[in-house]
Amino acid sequence: MRQHFSYPGKDNCQMASGQLSRAEALECSRCRHACHVMLYCDTKSQLFGRFPIRHIILMQMRFDGLLGFPGGLVNPSEETLEAGLSRELLEELGVAVPISVEDHVDSRFAPASSPSRSSRLILHFYVKKMEEEQIREVERAAVSTATDYGQEVLGTVRVPLYTMKAGGGLAPFLSHSFIGSARSQLVDSLLRFNLVTPEDLHKALAHSLKIHTQNAEDLHGALALTEARKRF
Ligand code: APR
Ligand code: MG
């Protein structure tokens, strides 16, 4: 880890992996900062009384049709990263879940979308383990009191971690479209917190790639339907 952070994008301000420490990231006052969190709990419940659910992990369907983690843009000159994240959680989930520095997992630059370095976005990622009843309370609040429900958030979803006989579960979930690096953040967290074995995750991802190919064929079929309609 380097001691000094001087300007976003300079080689000497990033760890070899492209990660930044939380402190390094905060030294960039000209950067924009976004904080997102994976909230999860253990559970003994089973699907159809057969498939252990093991962990409830919350993600959301965003306004842009992509899956992502709750959270959003934070202004470190007005609030701490963690207080800003709690504020975003209140808007998106209806509960200001307290987030602490200990929940921080990773900070890194978002892939540059603009040539302007001064507005580069730094993504801060957190993971927080909760009790099952707290997670269920968040799910209830997300549809009843969250101001963003139906607007910026189209729905809270759970990540299915099991694999059913016909392949349903984690693999199809991972084959959906995610915002930015949310899929990598999910995969990394599943490994980091031992929520899925590396072997099962590898199998699921390999199956996801096959599903991805089938999805492309499906999309071609749907496209053909609209082409046929266009003639009328
Ligand atoms: N990986 C990479 N980038 C991400 C991720 C992720 N997992 N999650 C979100 N982003 C990006 C988004 O593309 C966006 O540019 O981080 C930025 C902020 O995150 P959001 O959760 O989208 O921000 P929020 O504060 O909730 O605001 C919602 O309002 O002003 C608009 O377009 C703006 O996307 C923003 C939206
Ligand atoms: Mg958001």
mmCIF file of C-alpha atoms in Angstrom, residues 47-212:
data_model
loop_
_atom_site.group_PDB
_atom_site.id
_atom_site.type_symbol
_atom_site.label_atom_id
_atom_site.label_comp_id
_atom_site.label_asym_id
_atom_site.label_seq_id
_atom_site.Cartn_x
_atom_site.Cartn_y
_atom_site.Cartn_z
ATOM 1 C CA LEU A 47 -37.150 -23.839 -0.231
ATOM 2 C CA PHE A 48 -39.886 -26.465 -0.762
ATOM 3 C CA GLY A 49 -38.607 -28.019 2.479
ATOM 4 C CA ARG A 50 -35.675 -29.437 0.527
ATOM 5 C CA PHE A 51 -33.214 -26.772 -0.597
ATOM 6 C CA PRO A 52 -31.420 -25.055 2.289
ATOM 7 C CA ILE A 53 -31.478 -21.290 1.659
ATOM 8 C CA ARG A 54 -28.503 -20.902 4.054
ATOM 9 C CA HIS A 55 -28.127 -17.117 3.717
ATOM 10 C CA ILE A 56 -30.450 -14.281 2.774
ATOM 11 C CA ILE A 57 -28.514 -11.743 0.689
ATOM 12 C CA LEU A 58 -30.257 -8.542 -0.356
ATOM 13 C CA MET A 59 -29.838 -6.936 -3.757
ATOM 14 C CA GLN A 60 -32.228 -4.767 -5.742
ATOM 15 C CA MET A 61 -33.670 -4.258 -9.179
ATOM 16 C CA ARG A 62 -32.631 -0.701 -9.985
ATOM 17 C CA PHE A 63 -34.479 1.967 -11.970
ATOM 18 C CA ASP A 64 -32.179 1.246 -14.936
ATOM 19 C CA GLY A 65 -33.253 -2.410 -15.107
ATOM 20 C CA LEU A 66 -29.961 -3.656 -13.667
ATOM 21 C CA LEU A 67 -29.331 -5.590 -10.479
ATOM 22 C CA GLY A 68 -27.196 -3.848 -7.881
ATOM 23 C CA PHE A 69 -26.585 -3.336 -4.199
ATOM 24 C CA PRO A 70 -28.400 -0.674 -2.189
ATOM 25 C CA GLY A 71 -26.516 2.578 -1.648
ATOM 26 C CA GLY A 72 -25.552 5.584 -3.703
ATOM 27 C CA LEU A 73 -23.656 8.825 -4.003
ATOM 28 C CA VAL A 74 -22.170 10.266 -0.813
ATOM 29 C CA ASN A 75 -20.550 13.653 -0.221
ATOM 30 C CA PRO A 76 -17.630 13.166 2.214
ATOM 31 C CA SER A 77 -17.340 16.934 2.788
ATOM 32 C CA GLU A 78 -20.789 16.868 4.405
ATOM 33 C CA GLU A 79 -21.026 13.396 5.937
ATOM 34 C CA THR A 80 -18.888 10.360 6.646
ATOM 35 C CA LEU A 81 -19.008 7.639 4.006
ATOM 36 C CA GLU A 82 -20.852 5.397 6.437
ATOM 37 C CA ALA A 83 -23.416 8.044 7.496
ATOM 38 C CA GLY A 84 -24.018 8.820 3.819
ATOM 39 C CA LEU A 85 -24.544 5.140 3.100
ATOM 40 C CA SER A 86 -27.051 4.856 5.971
ATOM 41 C CA ARG A 87 -28.901 7.877 4.531
ATOM 42 C CA GLU A 88 -29.064 6.163 1.129
ATOM 43 C CA LEU A 89 -30.323 2.979 2.798
ATOM 44 C CA LEU A 90 -33.127 4.930 4.469
ATOM 45 C CA GLU A 91 -34.207 6.270 1.058
ATOM 46 C CA GLU A 92 -33.879 2.968 -0.803
ATOM 47 C CA LEU A 93 -34.839 0.430 1.878
ATOM 48 C CA GLY A 94 -36.845 2.442 4.398
ATOM 49 C CA VAL A 95 -34.419 1.661 7.259
ATOM 50 C CA ALA A 96 -31.293 3.687 8.102
ATOM 51 C CA VAL A 97 -29.258 0.540 8.768
ATOM 52 C CA PRO A 98 -26.190 1.689 10.761
ATOM 53 C CA ILE A 99 -22.967 1.012 8.846
ATOM 54 C CA SER A 100 -19.555 1.212 10.508
ATOM 55 C CA VAL A 101 -15.983 1.494 9.248
ATOM 56 C CA GLU A 102 -15.528 -2.169 10.258
ATOM 57 C CA ASP A 103 -18.053 -3.147 7.562
ATOM 58 C CA HIS A 104 -15.849 -1.620 4.826
ATOM 59 C CA VAL A 105 -14.500 -4.203 2.385
ATOM 60 C CA ASP A 106 -13.173 -2.430 -0.673
ATOM 61 C CA SER A 107 -12.644 0.963 -2.343
ATOM 62 C CA ARG A 108 -11.651 1.384 -5.984
ATOM 63 C CA PHE A 109 -12.079 3.643 -8.977
ATOM 64 C CA ALA A 110 -15.063 2.923 -11.178
ATOM 65 C CA PRO A 111 -13.959 2.288 -14.761
ATOM 66 C CA ALA A 112 -13.540 5.776 -16.266
ATOM 67 C CA SER A 113 -16.669 6.782 -18.164
ATOM 68 C CA SER A 114 -15.462 10.285 -18.902
ATOM 69 C CA PRO A 115 -12.056 11.621 -19.979
ATOM 70 C CA SER A 116 -12.300 14.175 -17.166
ATOM 71 C CA ARG A 117 -10.213 12.908 -14.270
ATOM 72 C CA SER A 118 -11.596 15.475 -11.852
ATOM 73 C CA SER A 119 -15.004 13.820 -11.739
ATOM 74 C CA ARG A 120 -13.807 10.254 -11.356
ATOM 75 C CA LEU A 121 -16.010 8.045 -9.260
ATOM 76 C CA ILE A 122 -14.677 5.999 -6.362
ATOM 77 C CA LEU A 123 -16.779 3.011 -5.342
ATOM 78 C CA HIS A 124 -16.779 1.991 -1.691
ATOM 79 C CA PHE A 125 -18.188 -1.415 -0.877
ATOM 80 C CA TYR A 126 -19.378 -2.672 2.498
ATOM 81 C CA VAL A 127 -20.723 -5.985 3.787
ATOM 82 C CA LYS A 128 -22.860 -6.168 6.929
ATOM 83 C CA LYS A 129 -24.147 -9.291 8.606
ATOM 84 C CA MET A 130 -27.481 -8.924 10.390
ATOM 85 C CA GLU A 131 -30.005 -11.070 12.229
ATOM 86 C CA GLU A 132 -32.662 -12.800 10.108
ATOM 87 C CA GLU A 133 -35.494 -10.806 11.709
ATOM 88 C CA GLN A 134 -33.662 -7.528 10.935
ATOM 89 C CA ILE A 135 -33.287 -8.535 7.280
ATOM 90 C CA ARG A 136 -36.992 -9.435 7.109
ATOM 91 C CA GLU A 137 -37.833 -6.057 8.652
ATOM 92 C CA VAL A 138 -35.743 -4.326 5.957
ATOM 93 C CA GLU A 139 -37.597 -6.266 3.260
ATOM 94 C CA ARG A 140 -40.958 -5.195 4.707
ATOM 95 C CA ALA A 141 -39.882 -1.554 4.984
ATOM 96 C CA ALA A 142 -38.482 -1.558 1.422
ATOM 97 C CA VAL A 143 -41.991 -1.985 -0.023
ATOM 98 C CA SER A 144 -43.939 -0.030 2.581
ATOM 99 C CA THR A 145 -41.998 3.030 3.773
ATOM 100 C CA ALA A 146 -38.976 3.508 1.475
ATOM 101 C CA THR A 147 -39.385 6.746 -0.498
ATOM 102 C CA ASP A 148 -37.497 5.343 -3.495
ATOM 103 C CA TYR A 149 -39.710 2.248 -3.886
ATOM 104 C CA GLY A 150 -41.199 2.158 -7.373
ATOM 105 C CA GLN A 151 -38.909 4.993 -8.447
ATOM 106 C CA GLU A 152 -35.147 4.442 -8.123
ATOM 107 C CA VAL A 153 -35.743 0.982 -6.659
ATOM 108 C CA LEU A 154 -38.109 -1.367 -8.486
ATOM 109 C CA GLY A 155 -37.839 -4.096 -5.876
ATOM 110 C CA THR A 156 -35.611 -5.808 -3.334
ATOM 111 C CA VAL A 157 -34.478 -9.289 -4.324
ATOM 112 C CA ARG A 158 -32.777 -12.172 -2.546
ATOM 113 C CA VAL A 159 -29.848 -13.996 -4.117
ATOM 114 C CA PRO A 160 -30.639 -17.740 -4.483
ATOM 115 C CA LEU A 161 -27.509 -19.582 -3.353
ATOM 116 C CA TYR A 162 -28.762 -23.121 -3.988
ATOM 117 C CA THR A 163 -28.601 -25.126 -7.189
ATOM 118 C CA MET A 164 -31.666 -27.185 -8.123
ATOM 119 C CA LYS A 165 -31.604 -30.380 -10.168
ATOM 120 C CA ALA A 166 -32.359 -28.643 -13.449
ATOM 121 C CA GLY A 167 -29.743 -25.985 -12.671
ATOM 122 C CA GLY A 168 -32.088 -23.327 -11.285
ATOM 123 C CA GLY A 169 -30.842 -21.027 -8.531
ATOM 124 C CA LEU A 170 -27.487 -19.294 -8.359
ATOM 125 C CA ALA A 171 -26.442 -19.808 -11.994
ATOM 126 C CA PRO A 172 -29.472 -18.147 -13.631
ATOM 127 C CA PHE A 173 -29.267 -15.342 -11.061
ATOM 128 C CA LEU A 174 -25.629 -14.640 -11.944
ATOM 129 C CA SER A 175 -26.491 -14.593 -15.657
ATOM 130 C CA HIS A 176 -28.683 -11.475 -15.290
ATOM 131 C CA SER A 177 -27.383 -7.971 -16.043
ATOM 132 C CA PHE A 178 -25.715 -6.103 -13.170
ATOM 133 C CA ILE A 179 -24.714 -2.457 -12.691
ATOM 134 C CA GLY A 180 -20.977 -1.783 -12.961
ATOM 135 C CA SER A 181 -18.975 -4.255 -10.924
ATOM 136 C CA ALA A 182 -21.886 -5.493 -8.775
ATOM 137 C CA ARG A 183 -21.594 -9.084 -10.028
ATOM 138 C CA SER A 184 -17.886 -9.160 -9.117
ATOM 139 C CA GLN A 185 -18.662 -7.597 -5.754
ATOM 140 C CA LEU A 186 -21.228 -10.337 -5.134
ATOM 141 C CA VAL A 187 -18.915 -13.162 -6.242
ATOM 142 C CA ASP A 188 -16.025 -11.765 -4.203
ATOM 143 C CA SER A 189 -18.225 -11.468 -1.107
ATOM 144 C CA LEU A 190 -19.609 -14.999 -1.472
ATOM 145 C CA LEU A 191 -16.024 -16.270 -1.396
ATOM 146 C CA ARG A 192 -14.665 -13.840 1.191
ATOM 147 C CA PHE A 193 -17.404 -14.640 3.738
ATOM 148 C CA ASN A 194 -17.570 -18.369 2.913
ATOM 149 C CA LEU A 195 -21.212 -18.204 1.816
ATOM 150 C CA VAL A 196 -20.682 -20.542 -1.163
ATOM 151 C CA THR A 197 -17.747 -22.898 -1.739
ATOM 152 C CA PRO A 198 -15.316 -21.907 -4.531
ATOM 153 C CA GLU A 199 -16.184 -25.200 -6.292
ATOM 154 C CA ASP A 200 -19.948 -24.561 -6.278
ATOM 155 C CA LEU A 201 -19.426 -20.960 -7.340
ATOM 156 C CA HIS A 202 -17.172 -22.018 -10.186
ATOM 157 C CA LYS A 203 -19.791 -24.525 -11.400
ATOM 158 C CA ALA A 204 -22.566 -21.945 -11.138
ATOM 159 C CA LEU A 205 -20.580 -19.347 -13.096
ATOM 160 C CA ALA A 206 -19.705 -21.867 -15.811
ATOM 161 C CA HIS A 207 -23.422 -22.692 -16.092
ATOM 162 C CA SER A 208 -24.241 -18.960 -16.136
ATOM 163 C CA LEU A 209 -22.139 -18.577 -19.258
ATOM 164 C CA LYS A 210 -24.185 -21.285 -21.012
ATOM 165 C CA ILE A 211 -27.414 -19.588 -19.897
ATOM 166 C CA HIS A 212 -26.006 -16.339 -21.237
#
